[in-house]
Tab-separated table of C-alpha atoms in Angstrom:
chain	number	residue	atom	x	y	z
A	1	MET	CA	-47.967	-2.826	-48.466
A	2	GLY	CA	-49.300	-1.798	-44.950
A	3	LEU	CA	-49.745	-4.931	-43.568
A	4	LEU	CA	-46.563	-6.509	-45.035
A	5	SER	CA	-44.251	-3.777	-43.803
A	6	ALA	CA	-45.333	-3.866	-40.213
A	7	PRO	CA	-47.205	-6.876	-39.125
A	8	TRP	CA	-46.346	-5.842	-35.464
A	9	SER	CA	-48.660	-3.213	-35.885
A	10	LEU	CA	-51.435	-6.051	-35.172
A	11	LEU	CA	-50.239	-6.953	-31.691
A	12	PRO	CA	-51.370	-5.154	-28.740
A	13	SER	CA	-48.990	-2.275	-27.698
A	14	GLY	CA	-47.900	-3.557	-24.525
A	15	THR	CA	-47.180	-7.433	-25.967
A	16	PHE	CA	-44.877	-5.077	-28.531
A	17	LEU	CA	-42.910	-3.853	-25.473
A	18	THR	CA	-42.989	-6.738	-23.745
A	19	MET	CA	-41.260	-8.858	-26.775
A	20	LEU	CA	-39.062	-5.616	-26.855
A	21	ALA	CA	-37.806	-5.943	-23.806
A	22	LEU	CA	-37.290	-9.437	-23.718
A	23	PHE	CA	-35.405	-9.315	-26.913
A	24	PHE	CA	-32.911	-6.560	-25.306
A	25	SER	CA	-32.774	-8.720	-22.425
A	26	VAL	CA	-31.521	-12.049	-24.365
A	27	PHE	CA	-29.261	-9.735	-26.689
A	28	ALA	CA	-27.467	-8.257	-23.723
A	29	LEU	CA	-27.048	-11.732	-21.826
A	30	ILE	CA	-25.358	-13.300	-25.024
A	31	LEU	CA	-23.241	-10.186	-25.203
A	32	ASP	CA	-22.377	-10.529	-21.925
A	33	PHE	CA	-21.830	-14.398	-21.681
A	34	MET	CA	-19.572	-13.763	-24.686
A	35	LYS	CA	-17.353	-10.939	-23.085
A	36	ARG	CA	-16.912	-13.241	-19.632
A	37	ARG	CA	-16.606	-16.505	-21.401
A	38	ARG	CA	-13.254	-18.116	-20.857
A	39	SER	CA	-12.363	-20.518	-23.639
A	40	TRP	CA	-8.545	-21.053	-22.009
A	41	SER	CA	-7.560	-24.239	-20.868
A	42	ARG	CA	-5.668	-24.488	-17.727
A	43	TYR	CA	-7.244	-20.997	-16.328
A	44	PRO	CA	-7.525	-20.952	-12.569
A	45	PRO	CA	-10.866	-21.758	-11.095
A	46	GLY	CA	-13.168	-19.733	-9.009
A	47	PRO	CA	-17.111	-19.191	-8.239
A	48	THR	CA	-19.662	-18.977	-10.692
A	49	SER	CA	-20.271	-15.169	-11.353
A	50	MET	CA	-23.301	-13.165	-12.148
A	51	PRO	CA	-24.089	-11.921	-15.127
A	52	PHE	CA	-23.058	-8.065	-15.864
A	53	PHE	CA	-21.292	-7.963	-12.280
A	54	GLY	CA	-19.187	-11.479	-12.336
A	55	ASN	CA	-17.774	-11.559	-8.577
A	56	ILE	CA	-17.793	-8.329	-7.887
A	57	LEU	CA	-20.882	-8.261	-5.854
A	58	GLN	CA	-20.382	-11.160	-3.724
A	59	ALA	CA	-16.481	-10.080	-2.942
A	60	ASP	CA	-16.077	-8.666	1.010
A	61	PHE	CA	-13.994	-5.395	0.418
A	62	ASN	CA	-13.844	-4.782	3.733
A	63	ARG	CA	-12.671	-8.139	4.780
A	64	LEU	CA	-11.142	-9.177	1.333
A	65	PRO	CA	-8.270	-11.683	2.910
A	66	GLU	CA	-10.913	-13.307	5.083
A	67	TYR	CA	-12.892	-13.621	2.098
A	68	CYS	CA	-10.207	-15.120	0.074
A	69	ALA	CA	-9.189	-17.682	2.752
A	70	ARG	CA	-12.504	-19.245	2.216
A	71	LEU	CA	-11.853	-19.356	-1.273
A	72	ARG	CA	-8.303	-20.824	-0.848
A	73	LYS	CA	-9.340	-23.554	0.778
A	74	LYS	CA	-11.994	-24.509	-1.954
A	75	TYR	CA	-10.015	-23.759	-4.975
A	76	GLY	CA	-6.669	-24.121	-4.322
A	77	ASP	CA	-3.291	-21.390	-4.256
A	78	VAL	CA	-4.459	-20.109	-7.478
A	79	PHE	CA	-8.191	-18.740	-8.421
A	80	SER	CA	-9.747	-16.251	-10.229
A	81	LEU	CA	-12.759	-13.920	-9.759
A	82	GLN	CA	-14.340	-11.528	-12.533
A	83	PHE	CA	-15.238	-8.041	-11.276
A	84	CYS	CA	-17.461	-7.258	-14.206
A	85	TRP	CA	-15.935	-7.875	-17.513
A	86	GLU	CA	-12.465	-7.870	-15.625
A	87	ASN	CA	-10.294	-11.026	-15.205
A	88	VAL	CA	-8.787	-10.903	-11.643
A	89	VAL	CA	-6.160	-13.783	-10.475
A	90	PHE	CA	-5.594	-14.173	-6.660
A	91	ILE	CA	-2.292	-15.998	-6.084
A	92	ASN	CA	-1.809	-17.011	-3.061
A	93	GLY	CA	0.770	-19.463	-0.314
A	94	LEU	CA	4.474	-18.931	-0.192
A	95	GLU	CA	5.528	-20.904	-3.462
A	96	SER	CA	2.857	-19.639	-5.532
A	97	VAL	CA	3.896	-16.049	-4.546
A	98	LYS	CA	7.496	-16.536	-5.287
A	99	GLU	CA	6.771	-17.771	-8.679
A	100	GLY	CA	4.687	-15.147	-9.830
A	101	LEU	CA	6.602	-12.277	-8.074
A	102	ILE	CA	10.277	-13.445	-8.695
A	103	THR	CA	10.304	-16.480	-11.005
A	104	LYS	CA	7.892	-14.782	-13.435
A	105	SER	CA	8.560	-11.288	-12.539
A	106	ASP	CA	9.123	-10.350	-16.158
A	107	ASP	CA	5.826	-11.845	-16.920
A	108	THR	CA	4.142	-10.060	-13.770
A	109	SER	CA	5.617	-6.514	-13.337
A	110	ASP	CA	2.701	-4.400	-15.103
A	111	ARG	CA	0.077	-2.296	-13.382
A	112	PRO	CA	-3.528	-2.199	-14.669
A	113	LEU	CA	-4.635	1.168	-15.776
A	114	ASN	CA	-7.944	1.906	-14.968
A	115	ILE	CA	-10.537	4.926	-15.366
A	116	LEU	CA	-9.387	6.202	-11.833
A	117	THR	CA	-5.245	5.965	-12.179
A	118	LYS	CA	-5.896	7.629	-15.367
A	119	LYS	CA	-8.065	10.296	-14.242
A	120	PHE	CA	-5.489	10.568	-11.589
A	121	GLY	CA	-2.547	11.141	-14.362
A	122	PHE	CA	-1.230	8.086	-14.831
A	123	ASN	CA	-0.757	6.564	-18.462
A	124	ASP	CA	1.261	4.598	-20.491
A	125	ASP	CA	3.596	8.086	-20.702
A	126	ASN	CA	3.035	9.505	-17.452
A	127	THR	CA	4.310	7.518	-14.847
A	128	GLY	CA	5.506	7.765	-11.086
A	129	VAL	CA	7.769	4.718	-9.283
A	130	VAL	CA	4.642	3.060	-7.795
A	131	MET	CA	1.440	2.975	-10.602
A	132	ALA	CA	3.721	3.360	-13.026
A	133	ARG	CA	3.003	0.817	-16.346
A	134	TYR	CA	6.241	-1.567	-16.764
A	135	GLY	CA	8.246	-0.325	-19.443
A	136	GLN	CA	11.119	1.791	-20.232
A	137	THR	CA	9.759	4.967	-18.387
A	138	TRP	CA	9.282	3.529	-15.474
A	139	LYS	CA	12.428	1.899	-15.528
A	140	ASP	CA	14.197	5.079	-15.658
A	141	ILE	CA	12.339	6.917	-13.139
A	142	ARG	CA	12.826	3.876	-10.515
A	143	ARG	CA	16.646	3.962	-11.281
A	144	PHE	CA	16.684	7.563	-10.997
A	145	SER	CA	14.609	7.278	-7.536
A	146	LEU	CA	16.758	5.106	-5.967
A	147	SER	CA	20.297	6.637	-7.049
A	148	THR	CA	18.748	10.020	-5.856
A	149	LEU	CA	17.353	8.754	-2.318
A	150	ARG	CA	20.902	7.042	-1.750
A	151	ASP	CA	22.786	10.495	-2.802
A	152	PHE	CA	20.476	12.317	-0.407
A	153	GLY	CA	21.316	9.912	2.617
A	154	LEU	CA	19.242	6.691	2.106
A	155	GLY	CA	21.366	3.634	3.726
A	156	LYS	CA	23.846	6.365	5.283
A	157	LYS	CA	24.651	7.897	8.857
A	158	SER	CA	23.407	11.097	7.277
A	159	LEU	CA	19.493	9.782	6.783
A	160	ALA	CA	20.012	7.670	10.483
A	161	GLU	CA	20.681	11.003	11.956
A	162	ARG	CA	17.487	12.646	10.439
A	163	VAL	CA	15.495	10.327	11.717
A	164	SER	CA	17.101	10.130	14.989
A	165	GLU	CA	15.932	13.814	15.090
A	166	GLU	CA	12.877	13.290	14.256
A	167	ALA	CA	12.251	10.862	16.417
A	168	GLY	CA	13.304	12.830	19.364
A	169	CYS	CA	11.016	15.602	18.274
A	170	LEU	CA	8.180	13.153	18.316
A	171	CYS	CA	9.413	12.245	21.803
A	172	SER	CA	9.272	15.726	23.053
A	173	ALA	CA	5.511	16.079	21.859
A	174	LEU	CA	4.421	12.836	23.349
A	175	LYS	CA	6.632	14.407	27.000
A	176	SER	CA	4.498	17.148	26.443
A	177	LYS	CA	1.112	15.041	27.240
A	178	GLY	CA	1.778	14.679	30.550
A	179	GLY	CA	1.252	11.080	31.225
A	180	SER	CA	-2.286	11.922	30.096
A	181	PRO	CA	-4.475	9.917	27.240
A	182	PHE	CA	-4.204	10.820	23.621
A	183	ASP	CA	-4.483	9.085	20.311
A	184	PRO	CA	-1.189	9.000	18.787
A	185	HIS	CA	-2.539	8.749	14.915
A	186	PHE	CA	-1.391	11.905	13.280
A	187	LEU	CA	1.659	12.879	15.717
A	188	ILE	CA	3.214	9.413	14.365
A	189	ASN	CA	1.852	10.296	10.761
A	190	ASN	CA	3.422	13.845	10.603
A	191	ALA	CA	6.464	12.668	12.677
A	192	VAL	CA	7.251	9.816	9.823
A	193	SER	CA	6.065	11.887	6.873
A	194	ASN	CA	8.639	14.403	7.832
A	195	VAL	CA	11.376	11.942	7.228
A	196	ILE	CA	10.647	11.773	3.534
A	197	CYS	CA	9.609	14.837	3.365
A	198	SER	CA	13.059	16.464	4.530
A	199	ILE	CA	14.666	14.087	1.517
A	200	VAL	CA	12.108	15.153	-1.163
A	201	PHE	CA	11.116	19.044	-0.284
A	202	GLY	CA	13.682	19.629	1.911
A	203	ASP	CA	11.836	20.592	4.621
A	204	ARG	CA	9.635	19.560	7.416
A	205	PHE	CA	6.329	20.438	8.875
A	206	GLU	CA	5.348	21.359	12.463
A	207	TYR	CA	2.870	18.885	14.241
A	208	HIS	CA	0.553	21.745	14.785
A	209	ASP	CA	0.482	22.981	11.032
A	210	LYS	CA	-3.445	22.765	10.251
A	211	ASN	CA	-2.750	22.596	6.568
A	212	PHE	CA	-0.066	19.732	6.682
A	213	LEU	CA	-2.991	18.247	9.056
A	214	LYS	CA	-5.231	18.746	6.388
A	215	VAL	CA	-3.385	16.999	3.792
A	216	LEU	CA	-2.479	13.691	5.648
A	217	THR	CA	-6.018	13.146	6.337
A	218	VAL	CA	-7.485	13.851	3.048
A	219	PHE	CA	-4.520	11.171	1.838
A	220	GLU	CA	-6.240	8.711	4.406
A	221	ASN	CA	-9.380	9.318	3.465
A	222	LEU	CA	-8.580	8.872	-0.404
A	223	LEU	CA	-6.993	5.424	0.840
A	224	ILE	CA	-10.386	4.459	2.139
A	225	THR	CA	-12.540	5.353	-0.258
A	226	SER	CA	-10.112	4.185	-3.711
A	227	SER	CA	-10.259	0.419	-1.920
A	228	GLY	CA	-13.867	0.259	-1.317
A	229	LEU	CA	-17.048	-1.189	-3.429
A	230	LEU	CA	-17.594	1.866	-5.325
A	231	ALA	CA	-14.072	2.780	-6.707
A	232	GLN	CA	-14.542	-1.217	-7.771
A	233	LEU	CA	-17.578	-0.635	-9.902
A	234	ILE	CA	-15.842	2.678	-10.980
A	235	ASN	CA	-12.740	0.936	-12.536
A	236	VAL	CA	-15.131	-2.002	-14.571
A	237	ILE	CA	-17.999	0.645	-15.248
A	238	PRO	CA	-15.729	3.645	-16.454
A	239	ALA	CA	-19.154	4.992	-17.334
A	240	LEU	CA	-19.858	5.907	-13.471
A	241	VAL	CA	-17.459	9.010	-13.515
A	242	HIS	CA	-19.723	10.978	-15.487
A	243	VAL	CA	-22.825	10.302	-12.969
A	244	PRO	CA	-22.821	13.833	-11.204
A	245	GLY	CA	-21.245	13.393	-7.662
A	246	VAL	CA	-20.367	9.646	-7.736
A	247	ALA	CA	-16.721	9.855	-8.101
A	248	SER	CA	-16.582	13.313	-6.612
A	249	ASP	CA	-14.867	12.745	-3.236
A	250	LEU	CA	-12.225	10.797	-4.789
A	251	PHE	CA	-11.216	12.971	-7.357
A	252	LYS	CA	-11.590	16.123	-4.906
A	253	ALA	CA	-9.582	14.242	-2.597
A	254	GLN	CA	-6.670	13.637	-5.364
A	255	ASP	CA	-6.755	17.035	-6.829
A	256	ASP	CA	-6.117	18.557	-2.865
A	257	ILE	CA	-3.222	16.078	-2.446
A	258	PHE	CA	-1.645	17.177	-5.963
A	259	ASP	CA	-2.312	21.107	-5.419
A	260	PHE	CA	-0.410	20.868	-1.991
A	261	LEU	CA	2.727	19.007	-3.992
A	262	ARG	CA	2.095	21.467	-6.936
A	263	GLY	CA	2.411	24.311	-4.811
A	264	ILE	CA	5.762	22.593	-3.269
A	265	ILE	CA	7.144	22.136	-6.578
A	266	THR	CA	6.681	25.753	-8.131
A	267	GLU	CA	8.406	27.261	-5.161
A	268	HIS	CA	11.242	25.021	-5.657
A	269	LYS	CA	10.956	26.069	-9.682
A	270	LYS	CA	11.193	29.787	-8.476
A	271	THR	CA	14.422	29.296	-6.085
A	272	TYR	CA	16.206	26.479	-8.186
A	273	ASP	CA	19.656	27.201	-8.719
A	274	PRO	CA	21.395	24.203	-11.242
A	275	ASN	CA	24.702	24.309	-9.406
A	276	THR	CA	22.730	23.421	-5.705
A	277	LYS	CA	20.877	20.286	-5.245
A	278	ARG	CA	18.891	20.610	-2.014
A	279	ASP	CA	16.512	17.880	-2.231
A	280	PHE	CA	15.002	15.167	-4.555
A	281	ILE	CA	12.860	17.615	-7.052
A	282	ASP	CA	15.856	19.893	-7.643
A	283	ALA	CA	17.578	16.653	-8.915
A	284	PHE	CA	14.593	15.540	-10.986
A	285	LEU	CA	14.636	19.117	-12.184
A	286	GLU	CA	18.155	18.771	-13.144
A	287	GLU	CA	17.277	15.760	-14.990
A	288	VAL	CA	14.410	17.799	-17.095
A	289	GLU	CA	16.735	20.378	-17.962
A	290	LYS	CA	19.267	17.502	-19.317
A	291	VAL	CA	16.858	16.044	-21.480
A	292	LYS	CA	14.899	19.155	-23.216
A	293	GLY	CA	14.159	18.952	-26.686
A	294	ASP	CA	13.948	14.869	-26.543
A	295	PRO	CA	10.826	13.429	-27.649
A	296	ASN	CA	11.703	9.847	-26.120
A	297	ASN	CA	12.794	11.432	-22.423
A	298	SER	CA	11.095	10.097	-19.283
A	299	PHE	CA	12.049	13.171	-17.040
A	300	CYS	CA	9.103	16.294	-17.225
A	301	GLU	CA	7.007	17.836	-15.139
A	302	ILE	CA	3.940	15.681	-14.790
A	303	ASN	CA	6.458	12.945	-14.330
A	304	LEU	CA	8.038	14.823	-11.055
A	305	LEU	CA	4.590	15.668	-9.934
A	306	LEU	CA	3.562	11.928	-9.889
A	307	THR	CA	6.885	10.440	-8.464
A	308	VAL	CA	6.993	13.191	-6.041
A	309	THR	CA	3.078	11.898	-5.163
A	310	ASP	CA	4.195	8.410	-5.007
A	311	LEU	CA	7.425	9.060	-2.543
A	312	PHE	CA	5.185	10.914	-0.362
A	313	THR	CA	2.404	9.176	0.051
A	314	ALA	CA	4.239	5.496	0.301
A	315	GLY	CA	6.624	7.369	2.459
A	316	THR	CA	3.888	8.259	4.886
A	317	GLU	CA	1.323	6.161	5.627
A	318	THR	CA	2.768	2.286	5.815
A	319	THR	CA	5.601	2.946	7.930
A	320	ALA	CA	3.222	5.517	10.056
A	321	THR	CA	0.487	2.481	10.209
A	322	THR	CA	3.016	-0.128	11.489
A	323	LEU	CA	4.231	2.225	13.893
A	324	ARG	CA	0.769	2.646	15.329
A	325	PHE	CA	0.443	-1.338	15.440
A	326	GLY	CA	3.445	-1.452	17.409
A	327	LEU	CA	2.542	0.556	20.321
A	328	LEU	CA	-1.002	-0.815	20.079
A	329	TYR	CA	0.985	-4.076	20.962
A	330	MET	CA	3.227	-3.121	23.558
A	331	MET	CA	0.074	-1.569	25.223
A	332	LEU	CA	-1.481	-5.174	24.991
A	333	TYR	CA	1.574	-7.000	25.858
A	334	PRO	CA	3.556	-5.406	28.255
A	335	ASP	CA	5.677	-8.448	29.101
A	336	ILE	CA	6.619	-7.965	25.189
A	337	GLN	CA	7.361	-4.383	25.770
A	338	THR	CA	9.695	-5.069	29.450
A	339	LYS	CA	11.513	-7.157	27.693
A	340	VAL	CA	12.384	-4.910	25.111
A	341	GLN	CA	13.334	-2.306	27.455
A	342	GLU	CA	15.290	-4.610	29.350
A	343	GLU	CA	17.137	-5.022	26.125
A	344	ILE	CA	17.102	-1.492	25.332
A	345	ASP	CA	18.562	-0.804	28.506
A	346	GLN	CA	21.493	-3.433	28.314
A	347	VAL	CA	22.567	-3.118	24.983
A	348	ILE	CA	22.377	1.537	24.737
A	349	GLY	CA	21.397	2.633	28.028
A	350	ARG	CA	19.612	5.446	28.467
A	351	GLU	CA	21.400	8.296	27.715
A	352	ARG	CA	22.724	7.916	24.202
A	353	GLN	CA	20.848	7.317	20.891
A	354	PRO	CA	20.477	4.208	19.528
A	355	THR	CA	21.591	3.537	16.098
A	356	MET	CA	21.654	1.061	13.309
A	357	ASP	CA	24.652	-0.399	14.562
A	358	ASP	CA	22.774	-1.878	17.739
A	359	ARG	CA	20.248	-3.535	15.762
A	360	ALA	CA	22.583	-6.835	15.432
A	361	ASN	CA	23.020	-6.691	18.994
A	362	MET	CA	19.419	-6.873	19.825
A	363	PRO	CA	18.043	-9.666	18.449
A	364	TYR	CA	14.908	-9.589	20.450
A	365	THR	CA	13.895	-6.023	19.785
A	366	ASN	CA	14.526	-6.846	16.250
A	367	ALA	CA	12.482	-9.936	16.654
A	368	VAL	CA	9.248	-7.885	18.050
A	369	ILE	CA	9.286	-5.044	14.945
A	370	HIS	CA	9.850	-8.023	12.599
A	371	GLU	CA	6.845	-9.621	14.240
A	372	ILE	CA	4.566	-6.381	14.484
A	373	GLN	CA	5.544	-6.314	10.237
A	374	ARG	CA	4.345	-9.469	10.018
A	375	PHE	CA	1.020	-9.791	12.774
A	376	SER	CA	-0.548	-6.374	11.536
A	377	ASP	CA	-0.079	-7.377	7.839
A	378	ILE	CA	-0.740	-3.952	6.793
A	379	VAL	CA	-0.835	-4.133	3.023
A	380	PRO	CA	-2.609	-7.669	2.473
A	381	PHE	CA	-2.686	-8.000	-1.449
A	382	SER	CA	0.447	-5.272	-2.292
A	383	VAL	CA	-0.286	-3.127	-5.229
A	384	PRO	CA	-2.157	-4.459	-8.033
A	385	HIS	CA	-0.324	-6.348	-11.061
A	386	LYS	CA	-0.869	-7.304	-14.545
A	387	THR	CA	0.538	-9.950	-16.872
A	388	THR	CA	2.339	-8.312	-19.737
A	389	ARG	CA	2.209	-11.609	-21.890
A	390	ASP	CA	0.801	-15.014	-21.271
A	391	THR	CA	2.279	-17.046	-18.596
A	392	GLU	CA	1.823	-19.517	-15.933
A	393	VAL	CA	1.459	-19.931	-12.233
A	394	ASN	CA	1.493	-23.081	-10.287
A	395	GLY	CA	0.608	-24.708	-13.458
A	396	PHE	CA	-2.637	-22.562	-13.835
A	397	PHE	CA	-2.423	-20.565	-17.861
A	398	ILE	CA	-2.824	-16.845	-16.933
A	399	PRO	CA	-3.199	-14.694	-20.212
A	400	LYS	CA	-1.785	-11.265	-21.214
A	401	GLY	CA	-3.603	-8.469	-19.602
A	402	THR	CA	-5.003	-10.196	-16.562
A	403	MET	CA	-4.997	-8.726	-13.304
A	404	LEU	CA	-3.165	-10.072	-10.529
A	405	MET	CA	-3.250	-9.901	-6.706
A	406	PHE	CA	-0.497	-11.108	-4.616
A	407	ASN	CA	-2.192	-12.409	-1.236
A	408	LEU	CA	0.636	-11.471	0.978
A	409	SER	CA	-1.507	-12.135	4.311
A	410	SER	CA	-1.468	-15.552	2.969
A	411	VAL	CA	2.094	-15.825	3.144
A	412	LEU	CA	2.190	-13.658	6.360
A	413	LYS	CA	-0.088	-16.019	8.058
A	414	ASP	CA	0.305	-19.098	6.530
A	415	GLU	CA	-0.511	-22.257	9.342
A	416	SER	CA	2.154	-24.237	7.426
A	417	ILE	CA	5.254	-21.998	8.143
A	418	TRP	CA	4.166	-20.002	11.648
A	419	ALA	CA	3.950	-21.784	14.539
A	420	ARG	CA	1.153	-19.110	15.712
A	421	PRO	CA	0.288	-17.306	12.749
A	422	TYR	CA	-2.866	-15.397	14.387
A	423	GLN	CA	-1.090	-14.312	17.815
A	424	PHE	CA	1.603	-11.963	18.100
A	425	TYR	CA	4.682	-13.895	19.002
A	426	PRO	CA	8.136	-12.707	18.685
A	427	GLU	CA	9.388	-15.954	19.135
A	428	HIS	CA	8.821	-16.614	15.078
A	429	PHE	CA	12.179	-14.939	14.742
A	430	LEU	CA	14.100	-16.478	17.210
A	431	ASP	CA	16.185	-19.425	17.362
A	432	ALA	CA	16.647	-21.848	20.449
A	433	ASP	CA	19.241	-19.647	21.606
A	434	GLY	CA	17.338	-16.249	21.334
A	435	GLN	CA	19.552	-15.183	18.295
A	436	PHE	CA	17.600	-13.605	15.529
A	437	ILE	CA	16.605	-16.038	12.411
A	438	LYS	CA	15.388	-14.289	9.067
A	439	GLN	CA	12.564	-15.868	7.565
A	440	ASP	CA	11.758	-16.985	3.881
A	441	ALA	CA	8.082	-16.436	4.356
A	442	PHE	CA	8.568	-12.512	5.536
A	443	MET	CA	7.978	-10.568	2.972
A	444	PRO	CA	5.876	-7.219	4.072
A	445	PHE	CA	7.547	-5.397	1.163
A	446	SER	CA	6.362	-7.875	-1.836
A	447	ALA	CA	9.183	-8.906	-3.889
A	448	GLY	CA	10.546	-9.187	-7.244
A	449	ARG	CA	10.920	-5.952	-9.807
A	450	ARG	CA	8.312	-3.808	-7.861
A	451	VAL	CA	9.501	-4.605	-4.178
A	452	CYS	CA	8.759	-1.410	-2.346
A	453	LEU	CA	11.218	0.934	-3.556
A	454	GLY	CA	11.455	2.760	0.259
A	455	GLU	CA	12.096	-0.616	2.105
A	456	GLN	CA	15.478	0.287	3.570
A	457	LEU	CA	14.080	3.698	4.890
A	458	ALA	CA	11.144	1.547	6.161
A	459	ARG	CA	13.278	-0.800	8.254
A	460	MET	CA	15.447	2.336	9.462
A	461	GLU	CA	12.906	4.100	10.700
A	462	LEU	CA	10.915	1.375	12.003
A	463	PHE	CA	14.114	0.487	13.817
A	464	LEU	CA	14.921	4.131	14.994
A	465	PHE	CA	11.632	5.447	16.276
A	466	PHE	CA	10.698	2.011	17.966
A	467	THR	CA	13.645	1.852	19.688
A	468	ILE	CA	14.033	5.905	20.806
A	469	PHE	CA	10.195	5.133	21.819
A	470	LEU	CA	10.637	2.427	24.328
A	471	GLN	CA	13.853	3.842	25.379
A	472	GLN	CA	11.847	7.044	26.880
A	473	PHE	CA	8.720	5.679	27.437
A	474	THR	CA	6.285	3.058	28.977
A	475	PHE	CA	2.745	2.934	26.868
A	476	SER	CA	0.184	1.322	28.683
A	477	VAL	CA	-4.045	1.365	28.446
A	478	PRO	CA	-5.576	4.562	30.094
A	479	LYS	CA	-6.919	4.116	33.299
A	480	LYS	CA	-10.941	3.499	33.322
A	481	GLN	CA	-10.281	2.872	29.693
A	482	PRO	CA	-11.530	-0.776	28.137
A	483	ARG	CA	-8.474	-2.970	26.869
A	484	PRO	CA	-7.925	-0.879	23.006
A	485	SER	CA	-9.847	-3.837	20.356
A	486	GLU	CA	-6.912	-5.593	18.407
A	487	GLU	CA	-9.718	-5.516	15.325
A	488	THR	CA	-8.573	-3.984	12.665
A	489	ILE	CA	-9.845	-1.289	9.687
A	490	ASP	CA	-9.355	-3.021	6.163
A	491	ARG	CA	-8.997	-1.099	3.312
A	492	PHE	CA	-5.709	-0.801	0.863
A	493	LEU	CA	-4.066	-0.798	3.977
A	494	ARG	CA	-4.841	-1.938	7.029
A	495	ALA	CA	-5.119	0.248	10.386
A	496	PRO	CA	-5.602	-0.726	14.034
A	497	THR	CA	-9.056	0.755	15.358
A	498	PRO	CA	-8.359	4.069	16.318
A	499	TYR	CA	-7.288	3.937	20.349
A	500	GLN	CA	-5.712	5.976	23.346
A	501	LEU	CA	-3.011	5.621	24.913
A	502	CYS	CA	-0.528	6.757	28.149
A	503	ALA	CA	3.326	7.553	27.595
A	504	GLU	CA	4.803	7.376	30.956
A	505	VAL	CA	8.654	9.000	30.926
A	506	ARG	CA	10.742	6.204	32.202
């Protein structure tokens, strides 16, 4: 009986262990193949993937637009990758991007929920306005957010005046540098953030506020770490979050931001008066009171925290980064800076502050601002989308639950659309008579149902901040310093390489 029940006992122990390892290896490979195989016809093509890891180790997350440009030349406008067992479809080119974002908007407007977003508090029930799942809660929160932002001045003269006042504060800070070299990074971030803070929190923060500077720094570091290879591996291999130290930096940064915003919300609750709406938080707290007792309501304290987080972060980094690119380009292209200043002097002069009404009479300045957005291309892939049902884009079948990456960079720098896609060239937005022209391929704010909530505010800030800067200052490369690099730092948001400038009062 012993021989019959345990025949492997006759094998040398080393041979037995080898066979056991071989068995489990073959079993794991078969399981991996079954999990990753694609049985759909007309699924987008893509490079051969590795067992277990898929294409995640092949992808260059530090230069993802360039990596995707190479794949686009080989596989076409719609191609696929696998990040371990996650199917990801990349959509490139104006027509395919428009089809996916606009024509098929109902099919493609979901967001992928991964381990990191869940750890940050987002799920099917808890939502903000950026990372939220596509459903009724998101629709309720987005509708409320747009309405409330309008109530507090979005698109109105009152908000334009608020932006101009903040620009004036920033100009005073720039003048205090006395023409000496300095890095404008956090001054600009603080000023831009103050605009959205005044709407959401009802307050602004001084440029020397160390606690607020720490929050801005933490948020920027979070953007860096959450868009790297480690974060992608954690998303597709959730067990990694339980390995001590692996994700601690990510969660610590998010906790710091939440703690800062919770403190502000707590103070609001202490002084909340239902008869007086001071800001966005008060308006949300009013909605929370209205729907108390309704189990299906979208307005609760966790959604307040997540929505405020979305508005604060989205309303700070994108516009501030674009303005930092703008000042960099004005240093590097002084002839363009001079032409903008000449138009400002002619239309506005140097005494009164610019208003949004001036934009219609300033085609060259408007073209330069648009070209800054196009050329800097700060959100190359927008925020990831996910299909809500089986759909098709450009004739390719994309199943429900697939992550979608819309390559906005492929549109903003499409060689078939732009005369000089890889050069800073404001004439992209001017006709033969020097008048401003809109371009269909200009979509830095994305498009469709998930178009940037703060697009109108961002356009206002970019025009007023930029015009006031160049009305009052000439920006130049510091003497004895090399010409700043146009190389960028690529992560979820593309940023300029750190630089210094001199701001000389005109």
